Each structure stands twice: as C-alpha cells, then as structure tokens.
Coordinates of C-alpha atoms in Angstrom, one line a residue:
X126 CA 0.0 0.1 0.1
X127 CA 1.2 3.3 -0.8
X128 CA 1.7 6.2 1.7
X129 CA -1.5 7.8 0.2
X130 CA -3.3 10.1 2.8
X131 CA -0.5 9.9 5.3
X132 CA 1.0 13.3 5.8
X133 CA 4.6 13.6 7.0
X134 CA 4.4 16.7 9.1
X135 CA 8.2 16.4 10.2
X136 CA 11.1 14.4 9.7
X137 CA 14.7 14.2 10.8
X138 CA 17.0 11.4 11.4
X139 CA 15.7 10.3 14.6
X140 CA 11.9 10.5 14.3
X141 CA 8.8 11.3 12.1
X142 CA 5.9 13.3 13.0
X143 CA 2.9 11.9 10.7
X144 CA -0.7 12.6 10.1
X145 CA -2.8 9.4 10.3
X146 CA -6.1 9.4 8.3
X147 CA -9.1 8.1 9.9
X148 CA -10.0 4.2 9.2
X149 CA -6.2 3.1 9.4
X150 CA -4.8 1.0 12.1
X151 CA -1.5 2.3 13.7
X152 CA -0.2 -1.2 13.9
X153 CA -1.1 -4.8 12.3
X154 CA -4.1 -6.5 13.5
X155 CA -4.3 -10.3 14.6
X156 CA -6.3 -11.1 11.4
X157 CA -4.8 -11.5 8.0
X158 CA -7.3 -9.0 6.5
X159 CA -5.9 -6.5 9.2
X160 CA -2.2 -6.3 8.2
X161 CA -2.7 -2.9 6.3
X162 CA -1.5 -0.3 8.8
X163 CA 0.5 2.9 9.3
X164 CA 3.7 1.4 10.4
X165 CA 3.9 -1.1 7.6
X166 CA 2.9 1.7 4.9
X167 CA 5.9 3.7 6.3
X168 CA 8.2 0.5 6.4
X169 CA 7.4 -0.4 2.9
X170 CA 7.7 3.1 1.3
X171 CA 11.0 4.4 2.3
X172 CA 11.2 4.3 6.3
X173 CA 12.3 0.5 6.9
X174 CA 13.5 1.6 10.3
X175 CA 10.3 3.0 11.4
X176 CA 9.1 1.8 15.0
X177 CA 5.8 2.9 16.4
X178 CA 5.8 4.7 19.8
X179 CA 2.3 5.2 20.7
X180 CA -1.0 4.5 19.0
X181 CA -4.4 6.0 17.7
X182 CA -7.5 3.9 17.4
X183 CA -8.3 2.8 13.9
X184 CA -11.2 5.7 13.4
X185 CA -9.1 8.3 15.3
X186 CA -7.1 10.8 12.8
X187 CA -4.2 12.8 13.7
X188 CA -0.6 13.2 15.0
X189 CA 1.6 10.2 15.7
X190 CA 5.5 10.2 16.5
X191 CA 7.5 7.5 14.9
X192 CA 10.9 6.6 16.0
X193 CA 13.8 6.0 13.4
X194 CA 16.3 4.4 15.7
X195 CA 16.4 2.3 18.7
X196 CA 17.8 4.9 21.0
X197 CA 15.0 7.3 19.8
X198 CA 12.5 4.6 20.4
X199 CA 13.4 4.1 23.8
X200 CA 13.5 7.8 24.7
X201 CA 10.2 8.7 23.1
X202 CA 8.6 5.7 24.5
X203 CA 9.9 6.9 28.0
X204 CA 8.5 10.3 27.5
X205 CA 4.9 8.8 27.0
X206 CA 5.4 6.4 29.7
X207 CA 6.4 9.4 32.1
X208 CA 3.7 11.5 30.8
X209 CA 6.1 14.3 29.8
X210 CA 4.4 14.6 26.2
X211 CA 1.4 17.1 25.9
X212 CA -1.4 15.8 23.8
X213 CA -4.6 17.5 22.7
X214 CA -7.6 16.3 20.6
X215 CA -10.5 18.2 18.8
X216 CA -13.8 16.1 19.4
X217 CA -17.5 16.7 18.6
X218 CA -19.7 15.6 21.4
X219 CA -23.4 15.1 21.5
X220 CA -25.5 17.5 23.8
X221 CA -24.5 20.3 25.9
X222 CA -22.0 19.9 28.9
X223 CA -22.7 21.9 31.9
X224 CA -20.0 24.6 32.3
X225 CA -17.4 25.4 29.8
X226 CA -14.6 23.1 31.1
X227 CA -14.3 20.2 33.4
X228 CA -12.2 17.2 34.7
X229 CA -13.2 13.6 34.4
X230 CA -11.2 11.3 36.6
X231 CA -12.8 7.7 36.2
X232 CA -11.0 4.3 36.3
X233 CA -11.3 2.2 33.1
X234 CA -10.8 -1.2 32.3
X235 CA -11.4 -3.7 29.0
X236 CA -15.1 -5.2 28.9
X237 CA -14.1 -8.7 27.4
X238 CA -18.0 -9.8 26.9
X239 CA -18.5 -6.6 24.9
X240 CA -14.8 -6.4 23.3
X241 CA -13.3 -4.0 22.1
X242 CA -15.5 -1.8 24.3
X243 CA -14.1 -0.4 27.6
X244 CA -16.0 0.4 30.5
X245 CA -15.7 2.5 33.8
X246 CA -14.9 0.2 36.7
X247 CA -14.2 1.7 40.3
X248 CA -13.1 -1.6 41.7
X249 CA -11.1 -3.1 38.9
X250 CA -10.5 -0.1 36.4
X251 CA -7.2 1.7 36.0
X252 CA -6.8 5.3 37.0
X253 CA -7.6 7.6 34.1
X254 CA -7.9 11.4 33.9
X255 CA -9.3 13.6 31.0
X256 CA -9.5 17.5 31.0
X257 CA -12.1 18.8 28.5
X258 CA -13.1 22.4 27.4
X259 CA -15.8 23.7 25.2
X260 CA -14.7 25.4 22.1
X261 CA -18.1 26.0 20.3
X262 CA -21.6 25.3 20.9
X263 CA -24.0 24.3 18.4
X264 CA -27.7 23.4 18.5
X265 CA -27.4 19.7 19.1
X266 CA -23.5 19.2 19.9
X267 CA -20.3 20.9 20.9
X268 CA -16.9 21.2 19.5
X269 CA -14.5 20.5 22.5
X270 CA -10.7 20.3 23.1
X271 CA -9.7 17.1 25.2
X272 CA -6.6 16.9 27.0
X273 CA -5.7 13.2 28.5
X274 CA -3.4 13.0 31.3
X275 CA -3.5 9.2 31.1
X276 CA -3.4 7.1 27.9
X277 CA -5.9 4.5 28.5
X278 CA -7.5 2.5 25.4
X279 CA -10.6 4.3 24.4
X280 CA -10.2 6.7 27.3
X281 CA -11.6 10.1 25.7
X282 CA -14.5 8.2 24.1
X283 CA -15.6 6.3 27.3
X284 CA -15.0 9.4 29.6
X285 CA -17.2 11.9 27.5
X286 CA -19.8 8.9 27.2
X287 CA -19.8 8.7 31.2
X288 CA -20.7 12.4 31.6
X289 CA -23.5 11.8 29.1
X290 CA -21.8 13.4 25.8
X291 CA -20.8 10.5 23.4
X292 CA -18.6 11.4 20.6
X293 CA -20.5 12.0 17.3
X294 CA -19.9 9.0 14.8
X295 CA -18.6 6.7 17.4
X296 CA -19.7 3.3 16.1
X297 CA -18.7 1.5 19.6
X298 CA -20.4 4.0 22.0
X299 CA -22.7 6.2 20.6
X300 CA -26.3 5.5 19.5
X301 CA -29.2 7.1 17.6
X302 CA -28.7 10.6 16.7
X303 CA -25.3 11.0 18.3
X304 CA -24.1 8.0 16.0
X305 CA -25.7 9.4 12.7
X306 CA -24.7 13.0 13.2
X307 CA -21.3 12.3 11.7
X308 CA -20.0 10.0 9.2
X309 CA -16.8 9.3 11.1
X310 CA -15.6 9.3 14.4
X311 CA -15.5 13.0 15.3
X312 CA -11.9 12.5 17.3
X313 CA -8.8 14.1 16.0
X314 CA -5.4 14.3 17.5
X315 CA -4.5 17.9 16.8
X316 CA -1.6 18.8 18.9
X317 CA 1.5 17.0 20.2
X318 CA 4.4 18.2 22.3
X319 CA 7.5 16.2 22.7
X320 CA 11.3 16.6 23.6
X321 CA 13.7 15.9 20.8
X322 CA 15.1 12.5 21.5
X323 CA 18.6 13.7 21.3
X324 CA 18.9 17.3 21.9
X325 CA 16.0 17.4 24.5
X326 CA 14.5 20.5 22.4
X327 CA 10.7 21.0 23.3
X328 CA 8.8 20.7 19.9
X329 CA 5.2 21.2 19.2
X330 CA 3.1 19.9 16.2
X331 CA -0.2 20.9 15.0
X332 CA -2.6 19.1 12.5
X333 CA -5.7 21.0 11.3
X334 CA -9.0 19.2 12.2
X335 CA -10.6 17.7 9.2
X336 CA -14.2 17.9 10.6

C-alpha cells in the first residue's frame, strides 16, 4: 500500500511526525485482513526503520510520532510512559455539557464480553484522567478540546460517554442521533508536544481538524 493520505509533518534522522487518516490501523491487527496499517506503509515506502511509539484508534485521525532508531524509540517511549508529552484532541460531542470546562477522573478497564469496548469500573479499572473544554456550542452538539493526562485505550470516548456526551459518529459508544450525526468518529489528535530524543529541545506540532 502506498503512503497515500499519510501526511509527513516533520522528519529528521531520529523521528517522524505523521498525520494518520481515519480508518487506518496504527499497527497490524491479528487477522490476516488487518495487516494494512500505518507502520507497515511507512516501512514499505522508504522508512524501513520506522518503529511505533504510541497508537491512535483505527477511527481516530491525527498526529503520531514514529521513532527511526532504537535509541530514539527508547527515549520517546519513556516520555510517553512518564507523561512528559502533551497531547490535545479536537472532538465533537453530543449535547451540551454543563459549564465550559471540566475534569473527568474515572477508572477504566477492558470489557471482554463486549470487546473491544471499555467501561468505567471503580473496583477493577485503571486510573484515567481527562480535561475537557468547550470551544463552540451548536444546536445539538459541541466542539470540544480534550486533554488526556493518562493514555488508556478508548479513554476519551468512554470518559465523554460517562458524563453523558458521547462523541459523534462513534460506532462503539454512540447511539441514535449521536451516531448518525457524523459519518466518522469525530476525534482528531490535533496537537502533540515532545522533547527531541537527542537534543531535548521541546517541539510542538499541529494538525488541522478535518471535521
């Protein structure tokens, strides 16, 4: 598969910043028909050394950092693990949140009977935190900025659902009008700040929201 639709925002000898389109896996899935993904497209098209550092859900679009050597991979992975990176997402959520900003602190876990869904579980869930801020209010929905402090699977989607405002077009968690309101999951990784893996320089990247 060619690199079609994958924008390369930045490249240097140690890492790439790429713009992942919606409906593309970050890494290969288990099934044979799920082998096409962002990392193999990069590896097959001029970046054989590319190594995944973090992931976005299949339907989520936006910024990903890709390491180009083992040392960079180790250092960038450490920054994500130690929460030294900064991430901000743009999303469309159903309904009108009370107030213009808030904080969600609800533990999450995988829900095997309903895979691949995740749920809030106060006994068995892992700590998860999200900050949200309303950017625009429309009749039935809002444009919000979401800032995850932790990086749990489906965190932003489940957290917004838990406060009564599922993301538009979310085939796993939205229903009815909220599901029908957007042809895709309305979640985009719009901003990413990391430290350069060799120099330590703080670097910020942005991707315009496609919805």
